[in-house]
Coordinates of C-alpha atoms and ligand atoms in Angstrom, one line a residue:
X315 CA 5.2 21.5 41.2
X316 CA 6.4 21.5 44.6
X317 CA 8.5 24.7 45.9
X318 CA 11.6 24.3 48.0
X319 CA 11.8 26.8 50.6
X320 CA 15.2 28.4 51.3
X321 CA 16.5 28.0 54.3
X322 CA 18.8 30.9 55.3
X323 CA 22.3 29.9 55.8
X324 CA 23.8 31.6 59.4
X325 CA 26.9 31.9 60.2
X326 CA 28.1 32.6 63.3
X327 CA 28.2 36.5 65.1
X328 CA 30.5 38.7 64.0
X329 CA 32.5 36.3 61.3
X330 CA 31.7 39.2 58.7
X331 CA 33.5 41.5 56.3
X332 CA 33.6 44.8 55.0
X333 CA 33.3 45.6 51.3
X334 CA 35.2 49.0 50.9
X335 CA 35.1 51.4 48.1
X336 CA 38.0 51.9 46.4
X337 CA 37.9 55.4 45.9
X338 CA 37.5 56.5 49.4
X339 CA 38.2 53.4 51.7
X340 CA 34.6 53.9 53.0
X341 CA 32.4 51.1 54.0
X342 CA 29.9 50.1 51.3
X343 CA 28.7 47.0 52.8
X344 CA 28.8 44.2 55.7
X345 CA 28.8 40.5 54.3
X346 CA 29.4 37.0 56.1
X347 CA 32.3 35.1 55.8
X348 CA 30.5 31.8 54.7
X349 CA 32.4 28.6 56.4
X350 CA 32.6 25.3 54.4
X351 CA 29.7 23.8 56.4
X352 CA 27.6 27.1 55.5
X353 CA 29.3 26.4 51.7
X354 CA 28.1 23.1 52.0
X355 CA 24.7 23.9 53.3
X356 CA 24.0 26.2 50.6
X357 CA 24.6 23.4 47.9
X358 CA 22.7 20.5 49.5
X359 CA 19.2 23.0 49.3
X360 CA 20.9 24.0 45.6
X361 CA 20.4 20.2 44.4
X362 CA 16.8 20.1 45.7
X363 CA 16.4 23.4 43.9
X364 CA 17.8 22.2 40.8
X365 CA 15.4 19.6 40.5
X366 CA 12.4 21.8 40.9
X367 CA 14.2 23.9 38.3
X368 CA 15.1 21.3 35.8
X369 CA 11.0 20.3 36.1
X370 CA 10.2 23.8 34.3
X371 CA 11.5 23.4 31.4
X372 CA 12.8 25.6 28.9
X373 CA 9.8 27.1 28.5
X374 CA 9.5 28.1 32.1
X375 CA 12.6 28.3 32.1
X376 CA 13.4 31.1 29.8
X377 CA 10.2 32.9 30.7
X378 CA 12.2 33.1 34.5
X379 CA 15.4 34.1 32.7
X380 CA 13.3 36.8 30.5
X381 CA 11.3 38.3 33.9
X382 CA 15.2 38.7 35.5
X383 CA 16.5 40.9 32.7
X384 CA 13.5 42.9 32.9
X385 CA 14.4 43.6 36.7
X386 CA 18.1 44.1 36.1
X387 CA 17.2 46.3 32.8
X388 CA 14.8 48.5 34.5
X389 CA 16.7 49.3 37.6
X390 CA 19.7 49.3 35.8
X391 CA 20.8 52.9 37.2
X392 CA 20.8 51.2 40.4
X393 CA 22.9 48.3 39.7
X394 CA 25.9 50.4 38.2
X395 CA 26.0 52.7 41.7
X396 CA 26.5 49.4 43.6
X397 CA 29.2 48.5 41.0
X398 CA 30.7 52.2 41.3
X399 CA 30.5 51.9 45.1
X400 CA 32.4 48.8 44.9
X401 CA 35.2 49.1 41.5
X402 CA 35.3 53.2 41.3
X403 CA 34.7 52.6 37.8
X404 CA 32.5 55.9 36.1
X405 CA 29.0 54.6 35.7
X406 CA 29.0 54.9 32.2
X407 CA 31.6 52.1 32.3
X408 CA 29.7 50.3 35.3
X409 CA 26.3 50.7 32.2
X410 CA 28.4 49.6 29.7
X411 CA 29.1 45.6 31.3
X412 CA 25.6 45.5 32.7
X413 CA 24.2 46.2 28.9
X414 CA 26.4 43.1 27.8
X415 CA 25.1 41.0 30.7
X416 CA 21.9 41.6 30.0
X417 CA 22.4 40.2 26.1
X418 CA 23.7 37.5 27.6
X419 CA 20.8 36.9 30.0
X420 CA 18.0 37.7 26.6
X421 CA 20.3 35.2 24.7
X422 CA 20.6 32.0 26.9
X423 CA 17.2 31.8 27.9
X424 CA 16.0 32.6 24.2
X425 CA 18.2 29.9 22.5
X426 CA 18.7 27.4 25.3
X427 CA 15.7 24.8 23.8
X428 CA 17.4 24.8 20.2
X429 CA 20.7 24.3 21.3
X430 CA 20.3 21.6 24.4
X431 CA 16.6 20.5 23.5
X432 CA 16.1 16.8 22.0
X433 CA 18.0 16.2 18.4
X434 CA 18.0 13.1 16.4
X435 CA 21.1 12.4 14.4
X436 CA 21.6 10.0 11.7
X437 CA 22.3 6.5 12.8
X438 CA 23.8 5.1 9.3
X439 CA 24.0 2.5 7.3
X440 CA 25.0 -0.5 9.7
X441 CA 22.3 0.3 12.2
X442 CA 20.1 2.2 10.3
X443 CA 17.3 -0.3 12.1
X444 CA 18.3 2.0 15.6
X445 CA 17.2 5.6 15.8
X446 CA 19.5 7.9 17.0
X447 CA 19.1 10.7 19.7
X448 CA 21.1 13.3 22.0
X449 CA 20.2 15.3 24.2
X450 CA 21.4 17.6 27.1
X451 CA 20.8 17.3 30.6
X452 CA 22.0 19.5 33.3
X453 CA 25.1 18.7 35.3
X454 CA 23.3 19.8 38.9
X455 CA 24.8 22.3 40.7
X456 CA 27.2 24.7 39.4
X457 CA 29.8 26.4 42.0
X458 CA 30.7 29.9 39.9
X459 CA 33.6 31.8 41.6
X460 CA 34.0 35.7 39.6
X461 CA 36.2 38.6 40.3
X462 CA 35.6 41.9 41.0
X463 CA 36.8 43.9 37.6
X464 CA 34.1 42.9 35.6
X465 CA 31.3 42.2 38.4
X466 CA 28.3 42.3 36.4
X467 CA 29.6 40.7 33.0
X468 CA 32.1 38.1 34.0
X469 CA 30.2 35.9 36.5
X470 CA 26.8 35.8 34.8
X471 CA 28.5 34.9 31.4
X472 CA 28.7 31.2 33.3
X473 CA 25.6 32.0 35.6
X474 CA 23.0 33.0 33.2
X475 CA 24.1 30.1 30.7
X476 CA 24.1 27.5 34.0
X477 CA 20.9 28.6 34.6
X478 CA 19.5 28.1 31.2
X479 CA 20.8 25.0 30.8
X480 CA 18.6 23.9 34.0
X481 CA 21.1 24.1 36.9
X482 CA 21.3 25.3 39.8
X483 CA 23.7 27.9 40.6
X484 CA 25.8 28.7 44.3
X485 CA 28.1 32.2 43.5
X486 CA 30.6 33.6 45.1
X487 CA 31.9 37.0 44.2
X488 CA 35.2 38.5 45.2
X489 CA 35.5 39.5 48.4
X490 CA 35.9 43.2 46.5
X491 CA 32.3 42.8 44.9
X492 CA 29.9 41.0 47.3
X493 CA 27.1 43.5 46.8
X494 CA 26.7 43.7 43.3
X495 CA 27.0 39.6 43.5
X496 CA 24.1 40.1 46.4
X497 CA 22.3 42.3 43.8
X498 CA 22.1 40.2 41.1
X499 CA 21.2 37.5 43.2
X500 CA 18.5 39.4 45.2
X501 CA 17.0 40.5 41.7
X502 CA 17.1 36.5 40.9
X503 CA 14.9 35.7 43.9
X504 CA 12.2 37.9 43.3
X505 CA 11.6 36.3 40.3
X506 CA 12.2 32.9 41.3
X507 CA 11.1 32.9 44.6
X508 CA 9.9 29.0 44.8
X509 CA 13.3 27.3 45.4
X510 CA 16.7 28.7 46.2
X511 CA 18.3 28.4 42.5
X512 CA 20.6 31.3 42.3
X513 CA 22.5 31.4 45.5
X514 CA 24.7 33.6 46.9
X515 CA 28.0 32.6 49.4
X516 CA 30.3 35.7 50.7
X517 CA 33.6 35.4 52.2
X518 CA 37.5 35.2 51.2
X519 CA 39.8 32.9 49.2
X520 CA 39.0 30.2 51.3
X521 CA 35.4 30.2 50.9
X522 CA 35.4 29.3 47.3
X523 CA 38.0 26.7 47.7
X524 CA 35.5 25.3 50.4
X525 CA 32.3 25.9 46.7
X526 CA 35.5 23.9 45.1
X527 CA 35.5 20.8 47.5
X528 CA 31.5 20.8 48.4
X529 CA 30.6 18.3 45.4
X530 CA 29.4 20.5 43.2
X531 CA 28.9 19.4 39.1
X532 CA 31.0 22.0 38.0
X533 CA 33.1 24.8 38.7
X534 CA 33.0 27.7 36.7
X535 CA 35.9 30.1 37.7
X536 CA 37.3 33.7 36.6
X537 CA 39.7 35.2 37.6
X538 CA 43.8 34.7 38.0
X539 CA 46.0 32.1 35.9
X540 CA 47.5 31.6 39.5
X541 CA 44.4 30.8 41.2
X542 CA 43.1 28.9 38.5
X543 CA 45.3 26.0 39.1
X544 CA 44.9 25.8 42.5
X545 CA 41.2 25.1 42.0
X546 CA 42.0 22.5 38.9
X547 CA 44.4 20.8 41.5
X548 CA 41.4 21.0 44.3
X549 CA 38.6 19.4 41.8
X550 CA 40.8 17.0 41.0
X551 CA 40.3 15.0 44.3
X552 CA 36.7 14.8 43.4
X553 CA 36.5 15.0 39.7
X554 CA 34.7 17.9 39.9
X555 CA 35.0 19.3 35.8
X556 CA 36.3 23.3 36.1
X557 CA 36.0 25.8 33.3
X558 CA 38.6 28.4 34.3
X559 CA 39.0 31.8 32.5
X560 CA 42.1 32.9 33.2
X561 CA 43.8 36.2 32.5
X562 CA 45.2 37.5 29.2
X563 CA 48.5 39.4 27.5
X564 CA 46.3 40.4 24.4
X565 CA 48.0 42.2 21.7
X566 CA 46.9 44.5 18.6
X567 CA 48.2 44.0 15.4
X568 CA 48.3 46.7 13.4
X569 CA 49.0 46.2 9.5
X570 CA 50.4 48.8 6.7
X571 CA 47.0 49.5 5.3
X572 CA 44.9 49.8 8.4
X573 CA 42.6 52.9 9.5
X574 CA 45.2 54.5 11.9
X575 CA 42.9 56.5 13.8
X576 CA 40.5 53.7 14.8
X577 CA 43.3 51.5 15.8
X578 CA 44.9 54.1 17.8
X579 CA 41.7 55.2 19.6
X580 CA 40.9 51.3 20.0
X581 CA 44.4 50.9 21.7
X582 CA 43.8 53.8 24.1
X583 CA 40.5 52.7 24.8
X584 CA 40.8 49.4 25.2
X585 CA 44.6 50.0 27.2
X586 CA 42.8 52.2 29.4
X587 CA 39.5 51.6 30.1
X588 CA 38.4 50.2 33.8
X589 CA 42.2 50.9 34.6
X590 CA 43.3 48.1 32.3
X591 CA 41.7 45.7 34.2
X592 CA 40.3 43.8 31.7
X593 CA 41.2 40.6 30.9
X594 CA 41.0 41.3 27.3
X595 CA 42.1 44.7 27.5
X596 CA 45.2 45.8 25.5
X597 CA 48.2 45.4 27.0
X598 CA 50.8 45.2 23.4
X599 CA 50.5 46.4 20.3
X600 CA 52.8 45.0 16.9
X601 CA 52.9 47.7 14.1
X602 CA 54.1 47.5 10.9
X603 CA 57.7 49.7 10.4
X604 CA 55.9 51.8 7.6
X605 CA 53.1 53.3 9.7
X606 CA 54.7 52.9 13.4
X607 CA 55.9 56.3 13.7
X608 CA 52.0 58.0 12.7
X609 CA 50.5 55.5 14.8
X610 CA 52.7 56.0 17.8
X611 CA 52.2 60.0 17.3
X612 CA 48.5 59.4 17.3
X613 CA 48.6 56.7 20.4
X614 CA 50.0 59.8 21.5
X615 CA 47.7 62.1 21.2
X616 CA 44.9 60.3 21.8
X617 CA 46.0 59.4 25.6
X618 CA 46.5 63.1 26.2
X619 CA 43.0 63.3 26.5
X620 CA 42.4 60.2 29.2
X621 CA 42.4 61.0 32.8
X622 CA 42.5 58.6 36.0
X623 CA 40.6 60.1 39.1
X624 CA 36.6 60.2 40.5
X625 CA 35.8 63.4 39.3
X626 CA 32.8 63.6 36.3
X627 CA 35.4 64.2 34.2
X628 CA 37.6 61.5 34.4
X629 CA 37.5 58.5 32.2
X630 CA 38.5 55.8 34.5
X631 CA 38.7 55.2 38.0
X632 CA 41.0 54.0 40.8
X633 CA 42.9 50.6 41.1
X634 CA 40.3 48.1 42.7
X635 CA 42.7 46.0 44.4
X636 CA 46.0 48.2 46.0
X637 CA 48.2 45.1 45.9
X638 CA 48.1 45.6 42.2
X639 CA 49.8 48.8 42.2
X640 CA 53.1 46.9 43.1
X641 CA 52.7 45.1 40.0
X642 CA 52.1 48.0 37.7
X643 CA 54.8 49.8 39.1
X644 CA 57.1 47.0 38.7
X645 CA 56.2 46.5 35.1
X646 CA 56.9 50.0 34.1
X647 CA 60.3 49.9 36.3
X648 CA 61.4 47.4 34.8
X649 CA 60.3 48.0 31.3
X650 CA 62.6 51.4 31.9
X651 CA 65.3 50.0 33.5
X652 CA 65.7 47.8 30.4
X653 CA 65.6 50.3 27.9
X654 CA 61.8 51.2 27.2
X655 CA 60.6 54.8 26.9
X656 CA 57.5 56.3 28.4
X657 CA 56.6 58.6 25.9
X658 CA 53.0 58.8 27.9
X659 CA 53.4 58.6 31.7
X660 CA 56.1 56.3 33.5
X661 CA 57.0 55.3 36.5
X662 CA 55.6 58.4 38.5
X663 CA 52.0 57.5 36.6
X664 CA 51.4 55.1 39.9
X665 CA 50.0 56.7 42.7
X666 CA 48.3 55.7 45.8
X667 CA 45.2 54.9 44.2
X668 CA 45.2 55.9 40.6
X669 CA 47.5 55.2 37.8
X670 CA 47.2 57.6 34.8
X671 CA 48.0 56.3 31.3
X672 CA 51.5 55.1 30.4
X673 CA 52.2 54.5 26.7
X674 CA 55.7 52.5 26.8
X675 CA 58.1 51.8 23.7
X676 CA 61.0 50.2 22.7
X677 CA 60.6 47.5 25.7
X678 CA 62.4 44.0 25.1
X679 CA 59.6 41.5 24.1
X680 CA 61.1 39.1 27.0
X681 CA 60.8 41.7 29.8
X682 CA 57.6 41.4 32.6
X683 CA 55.7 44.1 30.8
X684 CA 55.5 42.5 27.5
X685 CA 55.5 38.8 28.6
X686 CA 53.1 39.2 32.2
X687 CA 49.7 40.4 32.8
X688 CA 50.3 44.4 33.8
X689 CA 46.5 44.5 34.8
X690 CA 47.1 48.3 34.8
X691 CA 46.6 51.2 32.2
X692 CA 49.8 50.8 30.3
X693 CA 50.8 49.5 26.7
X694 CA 53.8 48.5 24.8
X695 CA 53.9 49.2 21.1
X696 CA 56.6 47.4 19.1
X697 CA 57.5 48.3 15.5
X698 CA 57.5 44.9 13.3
X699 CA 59.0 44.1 9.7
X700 CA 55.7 42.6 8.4
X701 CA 52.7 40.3 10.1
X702 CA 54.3 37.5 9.9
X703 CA 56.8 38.9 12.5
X704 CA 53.7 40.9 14.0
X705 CA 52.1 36.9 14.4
X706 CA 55.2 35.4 15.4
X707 CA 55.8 38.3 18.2
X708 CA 52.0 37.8 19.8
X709 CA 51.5 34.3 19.5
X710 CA 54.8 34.1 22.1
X711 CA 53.8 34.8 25.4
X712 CA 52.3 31.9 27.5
X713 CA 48.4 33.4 27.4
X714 CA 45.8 33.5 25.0
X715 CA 42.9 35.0 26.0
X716 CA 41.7 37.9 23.0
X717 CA 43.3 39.6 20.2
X718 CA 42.1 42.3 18.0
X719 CA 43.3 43.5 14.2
X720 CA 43.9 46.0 12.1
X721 CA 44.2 45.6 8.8
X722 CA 41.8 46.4 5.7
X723 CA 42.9 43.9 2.9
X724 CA 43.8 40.6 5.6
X725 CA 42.4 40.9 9.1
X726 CA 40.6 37.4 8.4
X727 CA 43.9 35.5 7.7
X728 CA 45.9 37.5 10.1
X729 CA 42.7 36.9 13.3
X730 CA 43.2 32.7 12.0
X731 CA 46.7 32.8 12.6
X732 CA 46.6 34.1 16.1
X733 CA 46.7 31.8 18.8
X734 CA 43.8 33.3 21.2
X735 CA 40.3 32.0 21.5
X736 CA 38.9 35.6 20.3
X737 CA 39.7 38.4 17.8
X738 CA 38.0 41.4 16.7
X739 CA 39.0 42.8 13.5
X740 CA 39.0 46.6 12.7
X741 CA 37.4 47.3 16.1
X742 CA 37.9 46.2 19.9
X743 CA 36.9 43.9 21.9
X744 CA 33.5 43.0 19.8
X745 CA 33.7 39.5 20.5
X746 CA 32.6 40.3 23.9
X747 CA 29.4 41.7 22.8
X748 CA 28.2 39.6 20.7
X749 CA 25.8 36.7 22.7
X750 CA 26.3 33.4 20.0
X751 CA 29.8 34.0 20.0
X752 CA 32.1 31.8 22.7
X753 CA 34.2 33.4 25.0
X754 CA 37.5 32.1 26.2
X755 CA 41.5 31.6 26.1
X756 CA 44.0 28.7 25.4
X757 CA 47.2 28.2 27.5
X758 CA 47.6 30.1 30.7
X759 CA 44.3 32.1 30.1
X760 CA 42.3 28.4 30.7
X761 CA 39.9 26.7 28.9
X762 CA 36.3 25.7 28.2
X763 CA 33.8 28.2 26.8
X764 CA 31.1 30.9 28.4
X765 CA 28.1 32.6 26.0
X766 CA 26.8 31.4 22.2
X767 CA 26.1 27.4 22.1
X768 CA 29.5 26.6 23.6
X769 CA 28.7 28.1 26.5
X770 CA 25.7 26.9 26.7
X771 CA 26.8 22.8 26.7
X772 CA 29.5 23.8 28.9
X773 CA 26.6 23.3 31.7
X774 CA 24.9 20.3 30.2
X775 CA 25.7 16.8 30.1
X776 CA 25.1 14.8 26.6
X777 CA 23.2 11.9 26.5
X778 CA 23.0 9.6 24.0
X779 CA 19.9 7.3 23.5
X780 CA 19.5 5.0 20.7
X781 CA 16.4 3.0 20.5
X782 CA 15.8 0.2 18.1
X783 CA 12.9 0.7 15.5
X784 CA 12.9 -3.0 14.1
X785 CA 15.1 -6.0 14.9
X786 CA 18.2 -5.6 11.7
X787 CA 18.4 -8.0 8.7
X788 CA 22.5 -8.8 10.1
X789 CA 22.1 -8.9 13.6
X790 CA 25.6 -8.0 14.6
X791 CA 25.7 -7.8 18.4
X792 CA 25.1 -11.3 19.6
X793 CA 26.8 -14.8 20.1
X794 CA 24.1 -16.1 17.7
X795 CA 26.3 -14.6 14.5
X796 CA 26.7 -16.9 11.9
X797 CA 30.1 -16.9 9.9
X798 CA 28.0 -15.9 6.8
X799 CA 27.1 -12.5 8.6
X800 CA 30.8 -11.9 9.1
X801 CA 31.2 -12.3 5.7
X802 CA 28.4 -10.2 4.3
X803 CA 29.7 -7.3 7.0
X804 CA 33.2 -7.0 5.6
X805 CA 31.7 -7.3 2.1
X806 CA 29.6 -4.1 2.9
X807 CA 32.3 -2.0 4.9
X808 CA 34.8 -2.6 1.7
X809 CA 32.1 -1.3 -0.3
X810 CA 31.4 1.7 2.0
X811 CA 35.0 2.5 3.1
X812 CA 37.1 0.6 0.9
X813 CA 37.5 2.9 -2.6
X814 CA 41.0 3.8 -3.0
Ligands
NDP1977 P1 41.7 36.0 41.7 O1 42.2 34.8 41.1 O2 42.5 36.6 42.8 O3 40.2 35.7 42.4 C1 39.2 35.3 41.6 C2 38.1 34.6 42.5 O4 38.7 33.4 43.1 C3 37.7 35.5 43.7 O5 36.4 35.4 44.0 C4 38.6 35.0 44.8 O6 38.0 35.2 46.1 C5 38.5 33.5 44.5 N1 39.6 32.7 45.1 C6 40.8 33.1 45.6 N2 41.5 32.0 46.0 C7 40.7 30.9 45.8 C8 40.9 29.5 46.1 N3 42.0 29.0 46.6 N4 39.9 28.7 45.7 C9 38.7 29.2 45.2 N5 38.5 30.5 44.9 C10 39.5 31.3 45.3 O7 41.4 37.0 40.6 P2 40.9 38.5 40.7 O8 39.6 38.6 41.4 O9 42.1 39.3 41.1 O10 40.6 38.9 39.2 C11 41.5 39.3 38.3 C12 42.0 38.2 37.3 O11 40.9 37.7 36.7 C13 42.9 38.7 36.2 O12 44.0 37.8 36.0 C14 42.0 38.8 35.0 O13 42.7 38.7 33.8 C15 41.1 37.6 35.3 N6 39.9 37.7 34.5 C16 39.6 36.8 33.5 C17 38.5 36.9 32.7 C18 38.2 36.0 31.6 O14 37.1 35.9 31.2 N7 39.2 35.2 31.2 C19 37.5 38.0 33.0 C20 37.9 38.9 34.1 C21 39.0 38.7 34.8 P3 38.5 36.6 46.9 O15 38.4 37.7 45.9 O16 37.5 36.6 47.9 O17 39.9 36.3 47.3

């Protein structure tokens, strides 16, 4: 097995960038600002890598994959300070997404061989002299571009599935998160030290629309609806495939017989938590008329209790990115101006850095902060007639990332009838957790799948092989067919396909 040594990519003096915390504006960390030759650079060494890396199988493979977690589990106290340092989130949030990344990790190396290995399917009665076979190669190189709210658990939902699969992977974090995107990586190559694999590339927008045009297999991209079609439009020029998960307007629904208190303490949580930005945090909730009024009361409550600040006692932290302050603020504004109620919060909830909970009612279902990804720690409930109206209300905005239910006697039928790529019943965001279960949205919140099986083939190529056993009785594919053959061939197909 030969090793590939990384070469170190350089770019030139002083074309760097400071990673600030959000809490304090003080500098966390110094990275480059990686140019599209440096992007470029980093993928050519990624295809020798992947070679080396297909070459190990999954065997070797996984046993890579299992050695990782290990690192990132022991020192996992470690990892959430970087992500504090860089998001402001509490570190029990910051624990919280690197104990899901690691399931994720456990889980693609673990099932990787039964889902991509070598499968033979039935090749039926016509050519049943041929035998049939699939299997899954890797696509190369995948380019995966994350954001910064979810630094640990968003990106290596496609980069710890890429890798299983047998790829090799070239990451760029946001420009908000480039050390915990460093960390991971780091923790990678100490494991893997033979051949740069995992790859790391720093820098701005512009550095992963230069991962975008560099040739990669694949792009795997989270983050913004908005910049997700700018990087569809820029693989298109070179047929790169892109996976984008995109963000999310995900309601609750909560039914007549449903356990109140969870679903109110889901709603706060999941409103709240991380600042509301999550992509499948809470951001409306649809209540039936007959228990609105105790569920409102206990939303009430419940948010009394949640804080915004950096203090141990606060539950969630600052706003990562300032710019989206403007949008919260709008949201709420507007939601007011229109003739929604703050009965948690309002407009004076924004603040430089912080926003403390806003719990809004009574908002028009067309206005921005029902129909617009608030990103922010606010919620909209609506009182509803029945589910169906409850449906009808959620399915109608343009995303549809996640969705979660309440609702003892129907939660099954109601989650089908959702138009989302996820829902949890009777508790939040579960779907997330679990590692077999695929991840992602339909309309604006993208498409293609991360984690379980889907997420797995998402970073393989099928191959179909079929190989003839013994020459067949009919032979139908050559110019050598005799009339009789036709004959005997439409005789059989009746028989097989032909009852009425
Ligand atoms: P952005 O779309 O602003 O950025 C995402 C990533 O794309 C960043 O690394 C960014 O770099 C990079 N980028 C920016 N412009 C380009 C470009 N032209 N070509 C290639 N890459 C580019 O999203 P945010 O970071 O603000 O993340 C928040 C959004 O992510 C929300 O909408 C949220 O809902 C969504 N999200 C979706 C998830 C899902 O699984 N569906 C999970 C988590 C978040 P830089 O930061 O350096 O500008």
């Amino acid at each position: 097995m030969t090793a590939v040594q990384p070469k170190p990519s350089t770019p030139a003096v002083g074309e760097t960038f400071d990673s600030l915390s959000p809490a304090t504006d003080e500098v966390v960390g110094t990275y480059p600002i990686h140019s599209a030759a440096d992007v470029e650079a980093a993928v050519e060494r990624a295809r020798v890598a992947a070679e080396w890396w297909d070459s190990l199988g999954f065997d070797g493979r996984a046993e890579r994959l299992r050695k990782w977690k290990g690192v990132v589990t022991r020192r996992l106290a470690q990892l959430c300070q970087v992500v504090r340092d860089e998001t402001g989130k509490p570190i029990a949030d910051a624990q919280l997404e690197a104990v899901l990344a690691i399931e994720h990790i456990a889980w693609a190396g673990k099932n990787a061989r039964k889902v991509l290995g070598k499968k033979k399917r039935p090749a039926g009665l016509l050519m049943s002299n041929q035998s049939a076979t699939v299997e899954y190669q890797p696509l190369g190189v995948v380019g995966v571009i994350g954001p910064w709210n979810y630094p640990v658990f968003t990106p290596l939902g496609s980069i710890a599935y890429a890798l299983a699969a047998g790829n090799a992977v070239v990451f760029k974090p946001s420009e908000c998160t480039p050390g915990v995107g460093k960390w991971l990586v780091d923790a990678f190559n100490e494991i893997v030290p033979e051949a740069p694999v995992l790859q790391l590339i720093t820098g701005f927008g512009e550095t992963g629309a230069a991962l975008t045009r560099s040739g990669v297999n694949k792009i795997a991209f989270t983050g913004s609806t908005a910049t997700g079609k700018k990087i569809m439009a820029a693989a298109a020029d070179t047929l790169t495939p892109v996976i984008i998960e995109a963000g999310g307007k995900d309601p609750v629904l909560v039914d007549v017989d449903a356990d109140l208190d969870a679903a109110a303490d889901a709603t706060v949580w999941g409103a709240f938590s991380n600042s509301g930005q999550t992509c499948i945090g809470v951001e409306r909730v649809y209540v039936h008329e007959k228990v609105h009024d105790e569920f409102v009361a206990k939303v009430v409550e419940k948010s009394k209790g949640v804080r915004a600040g950096s203090d141990a006692g606060a539950q969630y932290g600052p706003m990562t990115m300032p710019s989206q302050l403007n949008v919260v603020r709008r949201h709420i504004e507007d939601a007011l101006a229109r003739g929604g109620k703050a009965l948690v919060g309002g407009a004076d909830a924004v603040g430089d850095r912080y926003v403390q909970p806003t719990v809004l009612v009574d908002v028009p279902e067309d206005s921005e902060a029902v129909q617009e990804e608030t990103f922010g720690p606010t919620v909209t409930i609506a009182k509803v007639r029945d589910m169906d109206e409850a449906v009808e209300k959620a399915n109608n905005t343009k995303y549809g990332l996640g969705s979660t239910v309440f609702s003892k006697a129907r939660g099954m039928e109601l989650a089908g009838k959702l138009r989302t790529g996820m829902t949890s019943i009777n508790a939040p965001l579960s779907f997330a957790g679990i590692a077999s279960l695929p991840f992602g949205g339909v309309g604006d919140s993208g498409f293609g799948r991360i984690h379980g099986a889907d997420g797995l083939r998402e970073f393989a190529r099928s191959k179909a092989i079929a190989r003839q056993k013994f020459t067949a009785p009919i032979a139908l594919t050559t110019f050598a067919r005799k009339e009789k053959t036709d004959v005997l061939v439409a005789k059989l197909i009746t028989i097989l396909h032909g009852k009425r």
